[in-house]
Tab-separated table of C-alpha atoms and ligand atoms in Angstrom:
chain	number	residue	atom	x	y	z
A	1433	MET	CA	128.420	126.440	85.671
A	1434	THR	CA	131.517	124.245	85.528
A	1435	HIS	CA	131.655	120.898	87.274
A	1436	GLU	CA	135.428	120.503	87.291
A	1437	ALA	CA	135.734	119.324	90.880
A	1438	SER	CA	132.847	116.874	90.398
A	1439	HIS	CA	134.505	115.625	87.229
A	1440	ARG	CA	137.819	115.059	89.024
A	1441	LEU	CA	136.066	113.229	91.864
A	1442	PHE	CA	134.047	111.179	89.378
A	1443	LEU	CA	137.231	109.993	87.645
A	1444	GLN	CA	138.772	109.209	91.036
A	1445	ALA	CA	135.613	107.438	92.220
A	1446	SER	CA	135.309	105.434	89.006
A	1447	ARG	CA	138.689	103.829	89.686
A	1448	VAL	CA	137.550	102.308	92.983
A	1449	ILE	CA	133.720	102.285	92.966
A	1450	PRO	CA	131.749	100.558	90.180
A	1451	GLY	CA	130.402	103.340	87.966
A	1452	GLY	CA	131.773	105.852	90.479
A	1453	VAL	CA	128.640	105.606	92.601
A	1454	ASN	CA	127.282	103.497	95.424
A	1455	SER	CA	123.833	103.279	93.870
A	1456	PRO	CA	123.233	103.189	90.095
A	1457	VAL	CA	120.573	105.871	89.733
A	1458	ARG	CA	123.014	108.486	91.104
A	1459	ALA	CA	125.222	108.075	88.020
A	1460	PHE	CA	123.072	110.309	85.776
A	1461	ARG	CA	123.277	107.620	83.077
A	1462	SER	CA	119.644	108.013	82.032
A	1463	VAL	CA	119.832	111.824	81.820
A	1464	GLY	CA	123.319	112.209	80.337
A	1465	GLY	CA	126.391	113.895	81.721
A	1466	GLU	CA	128.354	113.018	84.831
A	1467	PRO	CA	126.996	113.043	88.391
A	1468	ILE	CA	127.598	116.103	90.523
A	1469	PHE	CA	129.244	115.459	93.867
A	1470	TYR	CA	127.620	117.073	96.883
A	1471	GLU	CA	129.712	119.092	99.352
A	1472	ARG	CA	126.988	119.922	101.874
A	1473	ALA	CA	123.226	120.371	102.267
A	1474	LYS	CA	120.933	122.443	104.498
A	1475	GLY	CA	117.206	123.095	104.310
A	1476	SER	CA	115.976	123.139	100.713
A	1477	ARG	CA	119.479	123.517	99.317
A	1478	VAL	CA	122.545	121.515	98.402
A	1479	TRP	CA	125.970	122.789	97.320
A	1480	ASP	CA	128.212	120.790	95.019
A	1481	VAL	CA	131.994	120.462	95.285
A	1482	ASP	CA	132.376	123.277	92.732
A	1483	GLY	CA	130.500	125.597	95.067
A	1484	ALA	CA	127.328	125.719	92.974
A	1485	GLU	CA	124.058	126.005	94.904
A	1486	TYR	CA	120.875	124.171	93.990
A	1487	VAL	CA	117.314	123.974	95.206
A	1488	ASP	CA	116.978	120.251	95.830
A	1489	PHE	CA	113.868	118.257	94.892
A	1490	VAL	CA	115.561	114.826	95.162
A	1491	ALA	CA	115.614	114.993	98.979
A	1492	SER	CA	117.905	111.963	99.193
A	1493	TRP	CA	115.117	110.030	97.395
A	1494	GLY	CA	112.550	110.922	100.024
A	1495	PRO	CA	113.946	111.085	103.586
A	1496	MET	CA	114.572	114.864	103.664
A	1497	ILE	CA	110.901	115.803	104.145
A	1498	LEU	CA	111.827	118.508	106.672
A	1499	GLY	CA	114.690	119.647	104.455
A	1500	HIS	CA	118.366	118.733	104.840
A	1501	ALA	CA	120.058	118.632	108.262
A	1502	PRO	CA	117.077	119.861	110.288
A	1503	GLU	CA	118.145	121.205	113.686
A	1504	GLU	CA	115.811	118.906	115.623
A	1505	VAL	CA	117.486	115.867	114.050
A	1506	LEU	CA	121.010	117.256	114.481
A	1507	ASP	CA	120.363	118.017	118.167
A	1508	ALA	CA	119.048	114.491	118.815
A	1509	VAL	CA	121.999	112.902	117.014
A	1510	ARG	CA	124.591	115.054	118.803
A	1511	ALA	CA	123.140	114.040	122.179
A	1512	GLN	CA	123.186	110.355	121.245
A	1513	LEU	CA	126.732	110.414	119.837
A	1514	ALA	CA	128.011	111.354	123.291
A	1515	LYS	CA	126.453	108.106	124.559
A	1516	GLY	CA	127.810	105.833	121.823
A	1517	THR	CA	127.076	105.019	118.200
A	1518	SER	CA	126.093	101.342	118.178
A	1519	TYR	CA	125.391	98.790	120.873
A	1520	GLY	CA	124.222	95.544	119.318
A	1521	ALA	CA	121.985	95.371	122.358
A	1522	PRO	CA	118.475	96.692	123.032
A	1523	CYS	CA	118.135	100.340	124.033
A	1524	GLU	CA	115.264	102.685	124.906
A	1525	ALA	CA	115.408	104.547	121.578
A	1526	GLU	CA	114.372	101.353	119.758
A	1527	VAL	CA	111.349	100.973	122.010
A	1528	LEU	CA	110.322	104.599	121.512
A	1529	MET	CA	110.686	104.245	117.724
A	1530	ALA	CA	108.601	101.066	117.677
A	1531	GLU	CA	105.914	102.739	119.784
A	1532	ALA	CA	105.900	105.782	117.471
A	1533	VAL	CA	105.499	103.597	114.371
A	1534	VAL	CA	102.755	101.527	116.005
A	1535	ASP	CA	101.028	104.742	117.055
A	1536	CYS	CA	101.189	106.353	113.595
A	1537	VAL	CA	100.676	103.476	111.116
A	1538	PRO	CA	97.174	101.943	111.212
A	1539	SER	CA	98.163	98.381	110.256
A	1540	ILE	CA	101.147	98.006	112.549
A	1541	GLU	CA	100.745	96.312	115.952
A	1542	MET	CA	104.375	95.133	116.106
A	1543	VAL	CA	107.423	96.231	114.109
A	1544	ARG	CA	110.984	95.056	113.479
A	1545	MET	CA	113.687	97.565	112.515
A	1546	VAL	CA	116.223	96.801	109.769
A	1547	SER	CA	118.802	98.902	107.891
A	1548	SER	CA	117.283	99.441	104.448
A	1549	GLY	CA	114.080	99.208	102.459
A	1550	THR	CA	115.495	96.175	100.672
A	1551	GLU	CA	115.927	94.370	103.973
A	1552	ALA	CA	112.405	95.355	104.987
A	1553	THR	CA	110.694	93.973	101.874
A	1554	MET	CA	112.896	90.878	101.689
A	1555	SER	CA	112.050	90.096	105.319
A	1556	ALA	CA	108.335	90.815	104.852
A	1557	ILE	CA	108.157	88.373	101.931
A	1558	ARG	CA	109.948	85.675	103.951
A	1559	LEU	CA	107.628	86.289	106.899
A	1560	ALA	CA	104.536	86.082	104.676
A	1561	ARG	CA	105.755	82.796	103.195
A	1562	GLY	CA	106.557	81.431	106.647
A	1563	ALA	CA	103.240	82.528	108.102
A	1564	THR	CA	101.125	81.072	105.254
A	1565	GLY	CA	103.229	78.068	104.252
A	1566	ARG	CA	102.875	79.208	100.629
A	1567	ASP	CA	105.729	80.015	98.217
A	1568	LYS	CA	104.437	82.290	95.470
A	1569	PHE	CA	103.785	86.011	95.659
A	1570	ILE	CA	102.490	88.721	93.350
A	1571	LYS	CA	104.257	91.993	92.593
A	1572	PHE	CA	103.497	94.624	89.980
A	1573	ASP	CA	105.450	95.678	86.902
A	1574	GLY	CA	107.096	99.052	87.533
A	1575	ASN	CA	107.016	98.648	91.310
A	1576	TYR	CA	110.466	98.521	92.900
A	1577	HIS	CA	110.939	96.952	96.292
A	1578	GLY	CA	114.737	96.943	96.603
A	1579	HIS	CA	117.226	94.484	95.177
A	1580	SER	CA	116.625	91.122	96.892
A	1581	ASP	CA	116.632	88.275	94.369
A	1582	ALA	CA	112.960	87.327	94.408
A	1583	LEU	CA	111.985	90.956	93.851
A	1584	LEU	CA	114.400	91.651	90.977
A	1585	VAL	CA	112.032	90.001	88.563
A	1586	ALA	CA	110.500	91.285	85.345
A	1587	ALA	CA	107.129	90.445	83.917
A	1588	GLY	CA	107.410	87.239	81.934
A	1589	SER	CA	105.394	86.472	78.848
A	1590	GLY	CA	102.237	84.437	78.795
A	1591	LEU	CA	98.916	84.727	80.535
A	1592	VAL	CA	100.046	84.282	84.108
A	1593	THR	CA	103.297	86.121	84.004
A	1594	LEU	CA	105.599	83.960	86.070
A	1595	GLY	CA	108.685	86.005	86.812
A	1596	ILE	CA	111.884	85.895	84.887
A	1597	PRO	CA	115.144	87.188	86.392
A	1598	SER	CA	115.557	90.847	85.483
A	1599	THR	CA	119.294	90.819	86.091
A	1600	PRO	CA	122.175	88.344	85.801
A	1601	GLY	CA	122.882	86.740	89.128
A	1602	VAL	CA	119.234	86.148	89.982
A	1603	THR	CA	118.568	82.472	89.377
A	1604	ARG	CA	115.451	81.091	87.739
A	1605	GLY	CA	114.889	79.296	91.025
A	1606	ALA	CA	114.846	82.577	92.903
A	1607	ALA	CA	112.429	84.103	90.402
A	1608	GLN	CA	110.136	81.151	89.788
A	1609	ASP	CA	107.698	81.952	92.575
A	1610	THR	CA	107.337	85.627	91.711
A	1611	ILE	CA	104.272	86.526	89.648
A	1612	VAL	CA	104.410	89.921	87.965
A	1613	LEU	CA	101.170	91.653	86.963
A	1614	PRO	CA	100.273	95.086	85.567
A	1615	TYR	CA	99.815	97.826	88.197
A	1616	ASN	CA	96.249	99.104	88.635
A	1617	ASP	CA	94.910	95.958	86.890
A	1618	LEU	CA	92.614	94.284	89.414
A	1619	GLU	CA	91.248	91.887	86.798
A	1620	SER	CA	94.673	90.286	86.297
A	1621	VAL	CA	95.003	89.798	90.055
A	1622	ALA	CA	91.549	88.210	90.320
A	1623	ARG	CA	92.288	85.886	87.396
A	1624	THR	CA	95.665	84.862	88.846
A	1625	LEU	CA	94.247	84.159	92.295
A	1626	GLU	CA	91.401	82.146	90.773
A	1627	GLN	CA	94.008	79.945	89.099
A	1628	GLN	CA	96.657	79.698	91.812
A	1629	GLY	CA	95.445	81.526	94.888
A	1630	ARG	CA	96.126	78.554	97.148
A	1631	GLU	CA	99.846	78.813	96.337
A	1632	VAL	CA	100.128	82.563	96.814
A	1633	ALA	CA	101.480	83.818	100.150
A	1634	ALA	CA	101.207	87.547	99.530
A	1635	ILE	CA	100.686	90.479	97.234
A	1636	ILE	CA	103.292	93.209	97.631
A	1637	VAL	CA	102.409	96.604	96.186
A	1638	GLU	CA	103.553	100.205	96.295
A	1639	PRO	CA	100.188	101.718	97.311
A	1640	ILE	CA	101.378	104.832	95.492
A	1641	ALA	CA	103.885	103.772	92.860
A	1642	GLY	CA	107.000	105.948	93.139
A	1643	ASN	CA	109.523	103.973	91.093
A	1644	MET	CA	108.108	104.315	87.609
A	1645	GLY	CA	107.582	107.994	88.223
A	1646	VAL	CA	104.589	108.690	90.481
A	1647	VAL	CA	101.549	106.581	89.553
A	1648	PRO	CA	98.620	106.810	91.990
A	1649	PRO	CA	96.341	103.808	92.568
A	1650	ARG	CA	93.164	103.948	90.455
A	1651	PRO	CA	89.994	104.257	92.560
A	1652	GLY	CA	89.150	100.847	94.002
A	1653	PHE	CA	92.489	99.219	93.177
A	1654	LEU	CA	93.823	99.013	96.738
A	1655	GLN	CA	90.437	98.117	98.234
A	1656	GLY	CA	90.066	95.475	95.528
A	1657	LEU	CA	93.430	93.971	96.458
A	1658	ARG	CA	92.315	93.878	100.087
A	1659	GLU	CA	89.099	92.019	99.205
A	1660	LEU	CA	90.856	89.560	96.885
A	1661	CYS	CA	93.459	88.824	99.554
A	1662	ASP	CA	90.732	88.212	102.126
A	1663	SER	CA	88.878	85.806	99.854
A	1664	HIS	CA	91.996	83.789	99.027
A	1665	GLY	CA	93.823	83.796	102.368
A	1666	VAL	CA	96.625	85.895	100.863
A	1667	LEU	CA	98.520	88.503	102.897
A	1668	LEU	CA	98.546	92.089	101.611
A	1669	ILE	CA	101.884	93.888	101.956
A	1670	PHE	CA	102.042	97.659	101.411
A	1671	ASP	CA	105.549	98.740	100.527
A	1672	GLU	CA	105.454	102.239	102.028
A	1673	VAL	CA	109.203	102.854	101.946
A	1674	ILE	CA	108.435	106.022	99.952
A	1675	SER	CA	104.819	106.813	100.898
A	1676	GLY	CA	105.198	106.059	104.609
A	1677	PHE	CA	105.162	109.344	106.596
A	1678	ARG	CA	105.368	111.081	103.179
A	1679	VAL	CA	101.715	111.430	102.135
A	1680	ALA	CA	100.251	111.214	105.656
A	1681	LEU	CA	101.498	110.334	109.124
A	1682	GLY	CA	99.952	106.904	108.568
A	1683	GLY	CA	101.095	106.731	104.949
A	1684	ALA	CA	99.023	105.685	101.947
A	1685	GLN	CA	97.045	103.235	104.077
A	1686	GLU	CA	95.719	106.177	106.114
A	1687	LEU	CA	95.170	108.325	103.012
A	1688	TYR	CA	93.191	105.656	101.129
A	1689	GLY	CA	91.674	103.871	104.147
A	1690	VAL	CA	92.921	100.404	103.172
A	1691	THR	CA	94.668	98.314	105.832
A	1692	PRO	CA	97.356	95.841	104.738
A	1693	ASP	CA	98.502	92.838	106.785
A	1694	LEU	CA	102.148	93.924	106.650
A	1695	THR	CA	103.782	97.265	105.887
A	1696	THR	CA	107.372	98.031	104.960
A	1697	LEU	CA	108.940	101.383	105.771
A	1698	GLY	CA	112.248	103.148	105.187
A	1699	LYS	CA	113.691	106.517	104.135
A	1700	ILE	CA	111.811	109.090	106.267
A	1701	ILE	CA	111.798	106.975	109.459
A	1702	GLY	CA	115.595	106.986	109.433
A	1703	GLY	CA	115.826	110.788	109.484
A	1704	GLY	CA	118.633	110.479	106.921
A	1705	PHE	CA	120.286	107.425	108.489
A	1706	PRO	CA	120.140	103.842	107.141
A	1707	VAL	CA	116.841	102.509	108.466
A	1708	GLY	CA	114.071	100.229	107.231
A	1709	ALA	CA	111.260	98.528	109.090
A	1710	PHE	CA	108.524	95.995	108.583
A	1711	GLY	CA	105.490	95.528	110.773
A	1712	GLY	CA	101.909	94.416	110.935
A	1713	LYS	CA	99.475	92.211	112.775
A	1714	ARG	CA	100.719	90.760	116.032
A	1715	GLU	CA	99.905	87.156	115.130
A	1716	ILE	CA	101.994	87.455	111.977
A	1717	MET	CA	104.921	89.358	113.527
A	1718	GLU	CA	105.139	86.868	116.406
A	1719	GLN	CA	106.206	84.271	113.826
A	1720	LEU	CA	109.593	86.020	113.795
A	1721	ALA	CA	112.707	84.809	115.645
A	1722	PRO	CA	113.443	84.672	118.483
A	1723	ILE	CA	109.842	83.825	119.497
A	1724	GLY	CA	108.778	82.344	116.160
A	1725	PRO	CA	110.313	80.094	113.513
A	1726	VAL	CA	110.945	82.677	110.755
A	1727	TYR	CA	114.546	83.823	110.994
A	1728	GLN	CA	115.560	87.452	110.417
A	1729	ALA	CA	118.417	89.467	111.947
A	1730	GLY	CA	120.694	92.498	111.551
A	1731	THR	CA	123.831	93.820	113.242
A	1732	LEU	CA	122.803	97.461	113.039
A	1733	SER	CA	119.044	96.959	113.264
A	1734	GLY	CA	117.627	99.569	115.661
A	1735	ASN	CA	120.925	101.483	115.711
A	1736	PRO	CA	120.564	104.126	118.454
A	1737	VAL	CA	121.838	107.060	116.358
A	1738	ALA	CA	119.436	106.184	113.540
A	1739	MET	CA	116.592	105.688	115.997
A	1740	VAL	CA	116.938	109.098	117.652
A	1741	ALA	CA	117.250	110.743	114.228
A	1742	GLY	CA	114.105	109.047	112.966
A	1743	LEU	CA	112.234	109.770	116.182
A	1744	ALA	CA	113.093	113.475	116.006
A	1745	LEU	CA	111.848	113.614	112.426
A	1746	ILE	CA	108.630	111.747	113.191
A	1747	GLU	CA	107.948	114.043	116.141
A	1748	ALA	CA	108.342	117.050	113.834
A	1749	LEU	CA	105.890	115.486	111.375
A	1750	ARG	CA	103.297	115.063	114.124
A	1751	ARG	CA	102.865	118.817	114.441
A	1752	PRO	CA	99.379	120.019	113.379
A	1753	GLY	CA	99.019	121.110	109.763
A	1754	VAL	CA	102.251	119.555	108.469
A	1755	TYR	CA	100.605	117.422	105.803
A	1756	ASP	CA	98.287	120.194	104.651
A	1757	GLU	CA	101.363	122.373	104.137
A	1758	LEU	CA	103.206	119.586	102.306
A	1759	ASP	CA	100.187	119.069	100.069
A	1760	ARG	CA	99.932	122.813	99.372
A	1761	LYS	CA	103.599	123.042	98.425
A	1762	GLY	CA	103.397	119.845	96.355
A	1763	ALA	CA	100.431	121.215	94.418
A	1764	ARG	CA	102.152	124.591	93.855
A	1765	LEU	CA	105.202	122.940	92.279
A	1766	ALA	CA	103.428	120.198	90.304
A	1767	SER	CA	100.730	122.422	88.838
A	1768	GLY	CA	103.265	125.142	88.031
A	1769	ILE	CA	105.522	122.780	86.098
A	1770	CYS	CA	102.561	121.107	84.407
A	1771	HIS	CA	101.163	124.452	83.234
A	1772	ALA	CA	104.647	125.391	81.992
A	1773	ALA	CA	104.680	122.248	79.815
A	1774	GLU	CA	101.229	123.078	78.477
A	1775	ALA	CA	102.288	126.653	77.685
A	1776	ALA	CA	105.335	125.309	75.834
A	1777	GLY	CA	103.186	122.851	73.875
A	1778	VAL	CA	105.030	119.879	75.405
A	1779	ALA	CA	102.983	116.656	75.705
A	1780	ALA	CA	103.040	115.728	79.363
A	1781	CYS	CA	101.143	113.626	81.888
A	1782	CYS	CA	101.361	115.111	85.364
A	1783	THR	CA	100.744	113.053	88.509
A	1784	ARG	CA	100.859	113.967	92.188
A	1785	VAL	CA	99.987	112.636	95.622
A	1786	GLY	CA	100.713	115.180	98.339
A	1787	SER	CA	104.350	116.256	98.176
A	1788	MET	CA	105.450	113.599	95.670
A	1789	SER	CA	104.882	114.280	91.989
A	1790	CYS	CA	106.063	113.515	88.470
A	1791	MET	CA	105.764	114.901	84.956
A	1792	PHE	CA	105.916	112.187	82.290
A	1793	PHE	CA	106.939	113.367	78.829
A	1794	THR	CA	104.130	111.481	77.130
A	1795	SER	CA	100.608	112.180	75.970
A	1796	GLU	CA	99.445	108.868	77.469
A	1797	ASP	CA	97.303	108.756	80.590
A	1798	VAL	CA	99.923	107.022	82.758
A	1799	ARG	CA	98.416	104.240	84.894
A	1800	ASP	CA	101.032	101.448	84.823
A	1801	TRP	CA	104.494	100.583	83.526
A	1802	ALA	CA	103.265	100.022	79.966
A	1803	THR	CA	102.005	103.618	79.763
A	1804	ALA	CA	104.767	105.143	81.929
A	1805	SER	CA	107.433	103.618	79.693
A	1806	THR	CA	106.105	105.524	76.676
A	1807	ALA	CA	107.661	108.652	78.205
A	1808	ASP	CA	110.340	110.367	76.120
A	1809	THR	CA	113.386	109.878	78.352
A	1810	THR	CA	115.607	111.900	75.999
A	1811	ARG	CA	113.327	114.876	76.474
A	1812	TYR	CA	113.296	114.284	80.215
A	1813	GLY	CA	117.120	114.282	80.159
A	1814	ALA	CA	117.151	117.651	78.393
A	1815	PHE	CA	114.652	119.017	80.934
A	1816	PHE	CA	116.726	117.652	83.837
A	1817	ARG	CA	119.942	119.258	82.529
A	1818	GLY	CA	118.259	122.563	81.763
A	1819	MET	CA	116.936	122.727	85.314
A	1820	LEU	CA	120.313	121.686	86.714
A	1821	ASP	CA	122.041	124.473	84.790
A	1822	ARG	CA	119.585	126.925	86.355
A	1823	GLY	CA	120.243	125.653	89.884
A	1824	PHE	CA	117.371	123.190	90.396
A	1825	LEU	CA	117.969	119.505	91.138
A	1826	LEU	CA	115.344	117.039	89.937
A	1827	ALA	CA	115.614	113.248	90.076
A	1828	PRO	CA	118.172	112.089	87.468
A	1829	SER	CA	115.607	109.725	85.950
A	1830	GLN	CA	112.177	110.125	84.396
A	1831	PHE	CA	111.010	107.171	86.479
A	1832	GLU	CA	111.454	108.655	89.936
A	1833	ALA	CA	109.523	111.095	92.110
A	1834	THR	CA	109.985	114.800	92.649
A	1835	PHE	CA	109.839	115.532	96.384
A	1836	VAL	CA	108.821	118.802	98.020
A	1837	GLY	CA	109.587	119.293	101.712
A	1838	LEU	CA	108.694	121.721	104.483
A	1839	ALA	CA	111.949	123.630	103.909
A	1840	HIS	CA	110.963	124.609	100.344
A	1841	SER	CA	109.670	128.197	100.423
A	1842	ASP	CA	107.059	129.445	97.997
A	1843	GLU	CA	109.885	131.513	96.474
A	1844	ASP	CA	111.936	128.318	95.891
A	1845	ILE	CA	108.942	126.703	94.235
A	1846	ASP	CA	107.991	129.691	92.102
A	1847	ALA	CA	111.611	130.080	90.956
A	1848	ALA	CA	111.659	126.393	89.946
A	1849	VAL	CA	108.443	126.860	87.983
A	1850	GLU	CA	109.875	129.947	86.244
A	1851	ALA	CA	113.005	127.973	85.316
A	1852	ALA	CA	110.830	125.122	84.018
A	1853	ARG	CA	108.924	127.608	81.889
A	1854	GLU	CA	112.196	128.664	80.215
A	1855	VAL	CA	113.632	125.156	79.851
A	1856	LEU	CA	110.465	123.574	78.482
A	1857	LYS	CA	110.408	126.035	75.602
A	1858	GLY	CA	113.580	124.443	74.320
A	1859	VAL	CA	113.204	120.707	74.980
N	3231	KE4	P1	116.618	100.781	99.882
N	3231	KE4	O1	117.134	99.347	99.979
N	3231	KE4	O2	117.202	101.529	98.693
N	3231	KE4	O3	116.741	101.537	101.192
N	3231	KE4	O4	115.034	100.682	99.632
N	3231	KE4	C1	114.542	99.905	98.580
N	3231	KE4	C2	113.148	100.399	98.229
N	3231	KE4	C3	112.060	99.639	98.619
N	3231	KE4	N1	110.798	100.029	98.336
N	3231	KE4	C4	110.562	101.188	97.675
N	3231	KE4	C5	109.145	101.580	97.388
N	3231	KE4	C6	111.643	102.008	97.259
N	3231	KE4	O5	111.398	103.159	96.589
N	3231	KE4	C7	112.959	101.614	97.538
N	3231	KE4	C8	114.166	102.417	97.097
N	3231	KE4	N2	113.902	103.593	96.331
N	3231	KE4	C9	114.956	104.021	95.423
N	3231	KE4	C10	114.503	105.265	94.653
N	3231	KE4	N3	113.200	105.214	94.164
N	3231	KE4	C11	116.221	104.277	96.164
N	3231	KE4	C12	117.249	105.079	95.388
N	3231	KE4	C13	118.388	104.202	94.920
N	3231	KE4	O6	118.151	103.050	94.509
N	3231	KE4	O7	119.530	104.718	94.987
């Protein structure tokens, strides 16, 4: 399989786009080789600019839960395009989207649309600070919430790990109020809140971590966060940009029965268009401009094309049995690949929640970033390239999720498992 056309485009792109990509993880830098450039996508498949066909398990990092270019989304978008592409004024589609989100997500009584997950989490943090009058917040090592300054913070050293900027350009001032703790470690949260709970506005958490690979919450972790927040007057924010509408219609909060104060959403609710959202309790959301003092805004927030696309996708997900089918397909793929690793004698830790899964090349029981980061990323890179050469697209990083969607047939899944069986013998 040659990638000549991708190579030419990559050289061309690299002259005018930093790293040749508009988002770093697409550059294949952690798996080796050059990125392939997509020509088109439909259902469970994508085709690259060299004409090669792949079964796609990246799913645009989550949104393509129905598969690529589903007809119901295309039909809704075509109808909207004839009526205009952006208004900068309220329209009915925004109201219908807000009502759908409120109807589906247990914690959300009011919601504000934005244009990315980053905007959603950045806004939720500001709102939590404004609503509580407190500055600090807690996040977890290995959780990714987009690239706003206060969230681009690594775990510092010392007992209470006050954040340190994880990238140039983020000032110490921007990072100083971010506390970074180990995921799944309730003790560290309790200790931190005992010491400085009165200064902490919120805890933001991926209720199912999807950005260090897939790391499910340990039993009691989310409920424990809820109880600690209640006892210290701290707001609980579930970042469900990945898990929202992915693991259940009501996301991880429905699956685990824990209700946050605020929820951030993205990916799936945009139906493939740039959309994010944040929502929660009415008394908190009513702190937002124009009726409250906390400012937040966006030119393309609630864009009508994106709204009708997201609505069409959400309506498709409301059909009976959808999440049982997604769980069945997710289990078929994850267990198949995990058994293939076992048969090949490859040390692996396999995790899955519904249709999102991961295989870590480590013998550790992965529960947080410290254990996830023991994974052999060189081996993962060899696995990724072996699967790519056989026509199967996995995430170009060990620390991402593999996504199965409704468009993946059992034949697609079984073929991927067979390919994994071959590749794992040689990594
Ligand atoms: P965006 O700003 O990329 O739309 O969303 C940021 C974000 C927020 N919260 C969670 C839990 C997320 O997973 C993300 C973004 N996810 C990554 C992949 N895991 C996006 C892919 C990329 O960065 O290109």
